[in-house]
Coordinates of N, CA and C in Angstrom, one line a residue:
M10 N -16.7 -46.2 -238.2 CA -18.4 -45.3 -238.5 C -19.9 -45.6 -237.0
F11 N -20.2 -44.9 -237.2 CA -20.7 -44.7 -236.1 C -21.9 -46.3 -236.4
A12 N -22.2 -46.5 -236.0 CA -23.8 -47.6 -235.5 C -24.7 -47.8 -234.6
A13 N -26.5 -47.7 -235.0 CA -27.2 -47.6 -233.3 C -27.9 -48.4 -233.1
V14 N -28.0 -49.4 -232.2 CA -29.0 -49.8 -232.0 C -30.0 -49.5 -231.2
R15 N -31.0 -49.8 -231.7 CA -32.6 -49.2 -231.5 C -33.6 -50.8 -231.9
P16 N -34.6 -50.8 -230.7 CA -35.8 -51.8 -230.6 C -36.7 -51.4 -232.3
A17 N -37.2 -52.3 -232.5 CA -37.5 -52.2 -233.8 C -38.9 -52.1 -233.8
N18 N -39.7 -51.3 -234.6 CA -41.2 -51.2 -234.4 C -41.8 -51.3 -236.1
A19 N -43.4 -51.4 -236.1 CA -44.0 -51.8 -237.2 C -43.2 -50.9 -238.2
R20 N -43.0 -49.6 -238.5 CA -43.0 -49.3 -239.6 C -41.3 -50.3 -240.1
D21 N -40.3 -51.1 -239.0 CA -39.8 -52.2 -239.7 C -40.0 -52.8 -240.3
I22 N -40.6 -53.1 -240.6 CA -41.2 -54.6 -240.8 C -40.6 -54.9 -242.3
A23 N -41.0 -53.8 -243.5 CA -40.7 -54.0 -244.6 C -39.3 -54.3 -244.4
P24 N -38.6 -53.2 -243.9 CA -37.3 -53.5 -244.6 C -36.0 -53.9 -244.2
L25 N -36.9 -55.0 -242.5 CA -36.7 -56.4 -241.6 C -36.9 -57.9 -242.6
R26 N -37.7 -57.6 -242.7 CA -38.0 -58.9 -244.0 C -36.7 -58.6 -245.3
E27 N -37.4 -57.6 -245.8 CA -35.7 -57.3 -246.6 C -34.5 -57.7 -246.4
L28 N -34.2 -57.4 -245.3 CA -32.9 -57.7 -245.0 C -32.7 -60.0 -244.3
A29 N -33.7 -59.8 -244.1 CA -33.8 -61.3 -243.4 C -33.9 -61.7 -243.8
R30 N -33.9 -61.9 -245.6 CA -34.7 -62.7 -246.6 C -32.9 -62.6 -247.0
T31 N -32.1 -61.4 -247.3 CA -31.2 -61.6 -247.8 C -30.0 -62.0 -246.8
T32 N -30.0 -61.9 -245.8 CA -29.6 -62.3 -244.9 C -28.7 -63.9 -244.6
F33 N -30.0 -64.4 -244.9 CA -30.7 -66.3 -244.7 C -30.3 -66.7 -246.0
I34 N -30.2 -65.8 -246.3 CA -29.7 -66.7 -248.2 C -28.4 -67.3 -248.3
D35 N -28.0 -65.3 -247.9 CA -26.4 -65.9 -247.1 C -25.8 -66.7 -246.6
T36 N -26.2 -66.9 -245.5 CA -26.4 -68.0 -244.6 C -25.9 -69.3 -245.1
Y37 N -27.1 -69.6 -245.2 CA -27.7 -70.7 -246.0 C -27.3 -71.0 -247.5
A38 N -27.5 -70.5 -248.4 CA -27.9 -71.2 -249.9 C -26.9 -72.1 -249.9
E39 N -25.5 -72.3 -249.8 CA -24.1 -73.1 -250.3 C -24.9 -74.6 -249.6
G40 N -25.6 -74.6 -248.1 CA -24.9 -76.6 -247.5 C -26.7 -76.5 -247.0
C41 N -27.9 -76.0 -248.0 CA -29.1 -75.8 -247.6 C -29.9 -75.6 -248.7
D42 N -31.3 -76.5 -249.1 CA -32.2 -76.8 -250.8 C -32.8 -75.3 -250.7
A43 N -32.5 -74.7 -251.7 CA -33.3 -74.2 -252.0 C -35.1 -73.9 -251.5
A44 N -35.3 -74.6 -251.8 CA -36.8 -74.4 -251.7 C -37.3 -74.6 -250.1
R45 N -36.3 -75.4 -249.3 CA -35.6 -75.5 -247.9 C -36.2 -73.7 -247.2
I46 N -34.7 -73.4 -248.2 CA -34.7 -72.0 -247.4 C -36.0 -71.0 -247.6
E47 N -36.7 -70.9 -249.1 CA -37.6 -70.5 -249.2 C -39.2 -70.1 -248.8
A48 N -39.0 -71.4 -248.0 CA -40.2 -71.9 -247.2 C -40.0 -71.5 -246.1
Y49 N -39.0 -71.4 -245.4 CA -38.9 -70.9 -244.2 C -39.0 -70.0 -244.0
I50 N -38.3 -69.1 -245.1 CA -38.6 -67.4 -245.1 C -39.7 -66.8 -245.0
A51 N -40.2 -67.8 -246.2 CA -42.1 -67.9 -246.0 C -42.9 -67.6 -245.1
E52 N -41.9 -68.4 -243.9 CA -43.1 -68.8 -242.3 C -42.7 -67.5 -241.6
A53 N -41.0 -68.3 -241.3 CA -40.3 -67.2 -240.2 C -40.0 -65.3 -240.5
Y54 N -40.1 -65.1 -242.0 CA -40.3 -63.9 -241.7 C -41.5 -63.1 -242.8
S55 N -42.5 -63.6 -242.6 CA -43.9 -63.2 -243.1 C -43.9 -62.0 -242.5
H56 N -44.6 -60.9 -243.0 CA -45.0 -59.6 -242.3 C -46.3 -59.8 -241.2
Q57 N -47.2 -60.9 -240.6 CA -47.6 -61.4 -240.0 C -46.9 -62.5 -239.1
A58 N -45.1 -62.9 -239.1 CA -44.9 -63.5 -238.5 C -43.8 -61.7 -237.7
L59 N -43.3 -61.3 -238.1 CA -42.7 -60.5 -237.9 C -43.5 -59.1 -237.2
G60 N -44.7 -59.1 -237.5 CA -46.1 -58.5 -236.9 C -46.3 -58.8 -235.4
A61 N -45.9 -60.6 -235.7 CA -46.5 -60.9 -233.8 C -45.6 -61.2 -232.4
A62 N -43.9 -61.0 -233.7 CA -43.0 -61.1 -232.7 C -43.0 -59.8 -232.3
L63 N -43.1 -58.4 -232.2 CA -43.0 -57.1 -232.7 C -44.2 -56.8 -230.9
D64 N -45.4 -57.5 -231.5 CA -46.4 -57.6 -230.4 C -45.9 -58.4 -229.5
D65 N -45.4 -59.2 -229.2 CA -44.8 -60.3 -228.1 C -44.3 -59.7 -226.6
A66 N -44.2 -59.7 -225.6 CA -43.9 -59.1 -224.8 C -42.7 -59.4 -224.1
D67 N -42.9 -61.4 -225.0 CA -41.0 -61.7 -224.7 C -40.2 -62.0 -225.4
I68 N -40.3 -61.2 -227.0 CA -39.8 -61.1 -227.9 C -39.5 -59.4 -227.4
T69 N -38.4 -59.5 -228.4 CA -37.1 -58.1 -228.3 C -36.8 -58.2 -230.0
V70 N -36.9 -57.4 -230.8 CA -36.0 -57.1 -231.6 C -35.6 -56.0 -231.9
L71 N -34.0 -56.3 -231.9 CA -33.3 -55.0 -231.7 C -32.5 -54.8 -233.4
L72 N -32.1 -53.9 -234.0 CA -32.0 -53.0 -235.3 C -30.6 -52.7 -235.0
I73 N -29.5 -52.4 -236.1 CA -28.1 -52.1 -235.6 C -28.8 -51.2 -237.3
E74 N -28.5 -50.2 -237.2 CA -27.9 -49.8 -238.6 C -27.0 -48.9 -238.6
R75 N -26.5 -48.2 -239.9 CA -25.0 -48.0 -239.8 C -24.8 -47.1 -241.4
A76 N -25.2 -45.7 -240.5 CA -25.4 -44.7 -241.7 C -25.9 -44.6 -242.2
G77 N -27.6 -44.8 -241.3 CA -28.7 -44.5 -241.9 C -29.4 -45.7 -242.6
E78 N -28.1 -46.9 -242.1 CA -28.8 -48.2 -243.1 C -28.9 -49.4 -242.0
L79 N -30.0 -50.0 -243.1 CA -30.2 -51.2 -241.4 C -29.4 -52.7 -242.0
A80 N -28.5 -52.3 -241.2 CA -27.4 -52.9 -241.3 C -27.2 -54.8 -240.9
G81 N -28.3 -54.9 -239.8 CA -28.7 -56.0 -238.8 C -29.7 -56.0 -237.9
F82 N -29.6 -57.1 -237.4 CA -30.6 -57.3 -236.7 C -30.7 -58.8 -235.1
L83 N -30.9 -58.5 -235.0 CA -30.9 -59.5 -233.4 C -32.4 -59.4 -232.4
Q84 N -32.9 -60.9 -232.4 CA -33.9 -61.7 -232.0 C -33.8 -61.6 -230.7
L85 N -34.4 -61.3 -229.3 CA -34.4 -61.7 -228.4 C -35.7 -62.3 -227.3
H86 N -35.5 -64.2 -227.6 CA -37.0 -64.7 -226.9 C -36.8 -64.6 -224.7
A87 N -37.4 -64.8 -224.2 CA -36.8 -64.3 -223.3 C -38.9 -65.5 -222.7
D88 N -38.8 -66.0 -221.5 CA -39.6 -66.7 -220.7 C -40.8 -67.8 -221.8
D89 N -41.6 -67.2 -222.0 CA -42.3 -68.1 -222.6 C -42.3 -67.8 -224.2
A90 N -41.6 -67.4 -224.7 CA -40.9 -67.6 -225.9 C -39.4 -67.9 -226.4
R91 N -39.3 -68.4 -224.8 CA -38.1 -69.1 -225.5 C -38.2 -70.6 -225.9
T92 N -37.5 -71.2 -227.1 CA -37.6 -72.6 -226.9 C -37.4 -73.4 -225.3
A93 N -37.6 -75.0 -225.6 CA -38.0 -75.4 -224.7 C -36.6 -76.3 -224.4
T94 N -35.2 -75.3 -225.1 CA -33.8 -75.8 -224.7 C -33.5 -75.2 -223.4
F95 N -33.4 -73.7 -223.6 CA -33.2 -72.6 -222.5 C -34.0 -72.9 -221.0
D96 N -33.3 -72.6 -220.1 CA -34.2 -72.5 -218.6 C -34.4 -71.1 -218.7
A97 N -35.1 -70.6 -217.6 CA -35.7 -69.9 -217.1 C -34.3 -68.4 -217.0
D98 N -33.7 -68.5 -216.5 CA -32.0 -68.2 -215.8 C -31.5 -67.4 -217.5
T99 N -32.4 -67.8 -218.9 CA -31.1 -67.9 -220.0 C -32.2 -67.0 -221.1
L100 N -32.1 -65.5 -221.8 CA -32.3 -65.2 -222.0 C -32.2 -65.5 -223.6
E101 N -32.3 -66.2 -225.0 CA -32.6 -66.7 -225.9 C -32.2 -66.2 -227.3
I102 N -31.2 -65.9 -228.1 CA -30.7 -65.6 -229.2 C -31.8 -66.0 -230.3
A103 N -32.6 -65.3 -230.2 CA -33.1 -66.3 -231.5 C -32.7 -66.3 -232.7
R104 N -32.2 -65.5 -232.8 CA -31.6 -64.4 -234.0 C -30.4 -63.5 -234.4
L105 N -29.1 -63.3 -235.1 CA -29.3 -62.7 -235.1 C -28.0 -62.3 -236.0
Y106 N -28.3 -61.6 -237.1 CA -27.8 -61.6 -239.1 C -27.7 -60.2 -239.4
L107 N -26.4 -60.0 -239.9 CA -25.8 -59.2 -240.2 C -25.8 -59.2 -241.8
D108 N -26.0 -57.8 -242.4 CA -25.9 -57.5 -243.9 C -24.4 -58.4 -244.2
R109 N -24.1 -58.5 -245.6 CA -22.9 -59.2 -245.9 C -21.7 -58.2 -245.8
R110 N -22.1 -56.5 -246.8 CA -20.9 -55.9 -246.1 C -20.6 -55.6 -245.0
A111 N -21.6 -55.6 -244.2 CA -21.8 -54.9 -242.5 C -20.8 -55.5 -241.9
Q112 N -20.3 -56.9 -242.2 CA -19.3 -58.1 -241.6 C -18.0 -57.3 -241.2
G113 N -17.5 -58.3 -240.3 CA -15.8 -57.8 -239.9 C -15.7 -56.4 -239.5
A114 N -17.3 -55.8 -238.6 CA -16.9 -54.0 -238.6 C -17.0 -54.0 -237.4
G115 N -17.4 -55.0 -236.2 CA -17.7 -55.1 -235.2 C -19.4 -54.8 -234.7
L116 N -20.1 -54.9 -235.2 CA -21.5 -54.9 -235.8 C -22.4 -55.8 -234.5
G117 N -21.1 -57.0 -235.2 CA -21.7 -58.4 -234.0 C -21.8 -58.2 -232.6
A118 N -20.9 -58.0 -232.3 CA -20.1 -57.9 -230.7 C -21.0 -56.9 -230.2
R119 N -20.9 -55.4 -231.0 CA -22.4 -54.9 -231.0 C -23.5 -55.4 -230.5
L120 N -23.8 -55.8 -231.0 CA -25.6 -56.6 -230.9 C -25.1 -57.8 -229.7
I121 N -24.4 -58.3 -229.5 CA -23.7 -59.3 -228.4 C -24.2 -58.1 -227.1
E122 N -23.5 -57.4 -226.8 CA -23.9 -56.9 -225.9 C -25.2 -55.8 -225.6
A123 N -25.6 -55.5 -227.0 CA -27.2 -54.8 -226.1 C -27.8 -56.6 -225.8
A124 N -27.5 -57.4 -226.4 CA -28.8 -58.6 -225.9 C -28.2 -58.3 -224.5
A125 N -26.9 -58.7 -223.7 CA -26.7 -59.1 -222.3 C -27.2 -58.4 -222.1
E126 N -27.0 -56.5 -222.9 CA -27.6 -55.4 -222.0 C -28.9 -56.4 -221.5
H127 N -29.9 -56.4 -222.3 CA -31.1 -56.7 -222.3 C -31.2 -57.6 -221.2
A128 N -30.5 -58.3 -221.2 CA -30.5 -60.0 -220.3 C -30.4 -59.8 -218.5
R129 N -30.2 -58.4 -218.8 CA -29.5 -58.0 -217.4 C -30.5 -57.5 -216.9
T130 N -31.5 -56.2 -217.5 CA -32.4 -55.6 -217.0 C -33.7 -57.5 -216.6
L131 N -33.4 -58.0 -217.6 CA -34.2 -59.0 -216.9 C -34.4 -59.7 -216.2
N132 N -33.1 -60.0 -215.3 CA -32.3 -60.8 -214.6 C -32.8 -62.0 -214.6
K133 N -31.7 -62.3 -215.4 CA -31.2 -63.0 -217.1 C -30.0 -63.7 -216.0
R134 N -28.9 -64.9 -216.2 CA -28.1 -65.1 -215.5 C -27.1 -65.2 -216.9
R135 N -28.1 -65.9 -217.9 CA -27.0 -66.5 -218.9 C -27.6 -65.9 -220.6
L136 N -26.7 -65.6 -221.3 CA -27.5 -65.9 -223.5 C -27.1 -67.1 -223.3
G137 N -28.0 -67.2 -223.8 CA -28.5 -68.7 -224.8 C -28.5 -68.6 -226.6
L138 N -28.0 -69.7 -227.1 CA -28.2 -69.3 -228.4 C -28.2 -71.0 -229.2
G139 N -29.1 -71.3 -230.5 CA -28.4 -72.6 -231.2 C -27.7 -71.6 -232.0
V140 N -26.7 -72.5 -233.5 CA -26.4 -72.5 -234.0 C -26.4 -73.6 -235.0
W141 N -26.2 -72.9 -236.2 CA -26.5 -74.9 -237.5 C -24.5 -75.5 -237.2
R142 N -24.3 -76.7 -237.0 CA -23.3 -76.9 -236.5 C -22.5 -76.4 -238.3
Q143 N -22.5 -76.3 -238.9 CA -21.9 -76.8 -240.3 C -21.8 -74.7 -240.3
N144 N -22.5 -74.0 -239.7 CA -21.8 -73.1 -240.1 C -20.4 -72.3 -238.7
D145 N -19.7 -72.3 -239.2 CA -18.3 -72.5 -238.6 C -17.9 -70.8 -238.4
R146 N -18.1 -69.8 -239.2 CA -17.7 -68.8 -239.2 C -18.8 -68.2 -237.9
A147 N -19.9 -68.7 -238.1 CA -20.9 -68.3 -236.4 C -20.2 -68.6 -235.2
I148 N -19.8 -70.1 -235.2 CA -19.5 -70.4 -234.4 C -18.0 -69.6 -233.8
R149 N -17.4 -69.5 -234.7 CA -16.3 -68.7 -234.2 C -16.6 -67.5 -233.4
F150 N -17.4 -67.2 -234.5 CA -17.9 -65.5 -234.0 C -18.0 -65.7 -232.0
Y151 N -19.3 -66.5 -232.3 CA -19.8 -66.7 -230.9 C -18.8 -67.2 -229.9
Q152 N -17.5 -67.7 -230.5 CA -16.9 -68.6 -228.7 C -15.8 -67.1 -228.9
R153 N -15.5 -65.9 -230.0 CA -14.9 -64.8 -229.1 C -15.6 -64.1 -228.4
Q154 N -17.2 -64.2 -229.0 CA -18.1 -62.8 -227.7 C -18.0 -64.2 -226.1
G155 N -17.4 -65.0 -226.0 CA -17.5 -65.6 -225.0 C -18.4 -66.9 -224.7
F156 N -18.6 -67.4 -225.5 CA -19.7 -68.3 -225.5 C -19.5 -69.8 -225.4
E157 N -19.9 -71.0 -225.1 CA -19.4 -71.7 -225.5 C -20.2 -73.3 -225.7
I158 N -20.2 -74.1 -226.7 CA -20.6 -74.8 -227.3 C -20.8 -75.9 -225.5
T159 N -22.4 -76.2 -225.5 CA -23.0 -77.1 -224.0 C -23.8 -77.8 -224.9
G160 N -24.3 -78.2 -225.9 CA -25.2 -78.9 -226.4 C -25.8 -79.2 -227.4
T161 N -26.8 -79.7 -228.3 CA -27.1 -79.9 -228.9 C -29.0 -79.1 -228.7
H162 N -29.6 -79.2 -230.0 CA -31.4 -79.1 -229.4 C -31.5 -79.1 -231.5
R163 N -33.0 -78.9 -231.1 CA -33.9 -80.0 -232.6 C -34.0 -78.6 -233.5
F164 N -33.8 -78.6 -234.2 CA -34.4 -77.2 -234.9 C -35.2 -77.5 -236.7
D165 N -36.3 -77.3 -236.9 CA -37.2 -77.7 -237.5 C -36.7 -76.9 -238.8
F166 N -36.3 -77.5 -239.4 CA -35.6 -76.5 -240.6 C -36.9 -77.1 -241.8
A167 N -37.8 -75.9 -242.4 CA -39.3 -76.3 -243.0 C -39.2 -77.8 -243.5
G168 N -39.6 -78.6 -242.3 CA -39.1 -79.7 -242.6 C -38.4 -81.0 -242.3
E169 N -37.4 -80.0 -242.6 CA -36.0 -80.8 -242.3 C -35.2 -81.1 -240.5
I170 N -35.0 -81.7 -239.9 CA -34.6 -81.8 -238.4 C -33.4 -81.8 -238.6
H171 N -32.4 -80.6 -237.9 CA -31.0 -80.8 -237.8 C -31.1 -80.5 -236.1
H172 N -29.7 -81.0 -235.8 CA -28.7 -80.9 -234.3 C -28.4 -80.4 -234.2
D173 N -28.8 -78.6 -234.2 CA -27.9 -77.5 -234.4 C -26.6 -77.9 -232.4
Y174 N -25.7 -77.0 -232.3 CA -24.8 -76.8 -231.7 C -25.8 -76.1 -230.2
T175 N -26.3 -75.8 -229.7 CA -26.6 -74.9 -228.5 C -25.3 -74.0 -227.7
M176 N -24.6 -73.0 -227.2 CA -23.8 -72.2 -226.9 C -25.0 -71.2 -225.6
H177 N -24.1 -71.2 -224.6 CA -24.0 -70.0 -224.1 C -22.9 -69.3 -223.2
R178 N -23.6 -68.5 -222.8 CA -22.5 -67.3 -222.1 C -22.9 -67.0 -220.4
T179 N -22.1 -66.8 -219.5 CA -22.8 -66.8 -218.2 C -23.0 -65.1 -218.1
L180 N -23.2 -64.5 -217.7 CA -23.4 -62.9 -217.9 C -22.5 -62.6 -216.0
S181 N -21.9 -61.9 -216.1 CA -21.4 -60.8 -214.7 C -22.5 -59.8 -214.5
H182 N -23.2 -59.6 -212.9 CA -24.5 -58.5 -213.0 C -23.8 -57.7 -212.0
H183 N -22.8 -57.8 -212.3 CA -21.5 -56.6 -212.0 C -20.6 -55.6 -212.6
L184 N -20.6 -54.4 -212.1 CA -19.5 -53.8 -212.5 C -18.3 -54.1 -212.7
E185 N -17.6 -54.6 -213.7 CA -16.0 -55.1 -213.6 C -15.1 -53.6 -213.8
I186 N -14.5 -53.6 -213.0 CA -13.6 -52.0 -212.7 C -11.7 -53.0 -213.4
P187 N -11.3 -52.5 -214.1 CA -10.0 -52.9 -214.1 C -9.1 -52.5 -213.1
A188 N -8.8 -53.1 -212.5 CA -7.0 -52.7 -211.6 C -6.0 -51.6 -211.4

């Protein structure tokens, strides 16, 4: 089934908030305190926070839709929006979440390639991301997409400090033509 990737806009804030909430709970409910999850969602995915992200020139939010429904999103951080963990040659994948029903259909890989395309337009040499150490499924997914674990970084999860893995993927800036 065809899936389209497009930039998010202000009209997308309400459905994006709902998808962010659902996917965040699906991802972390088993291993994290419910009150911390709710506190994080209230801050990170508030109407104001999402609006500010859409207005920030160093943040790009891409949506992926399948059959006209929002199936996932990707938030990229460049330059001043990037966390201290990543250098100037790295475009950060700050968030990548898919609706549970959309997982396993190649949509995550499609978003990673959209991130790589965006990184190339910014002349970045790498993609970087942080991933929760206990999220084995996500780690395996990123490894299949060419990422390698390169270190750790601190992630403040509603007042609880986690030491997540950092992962990087080096980008090719030329067209690969098979022999």
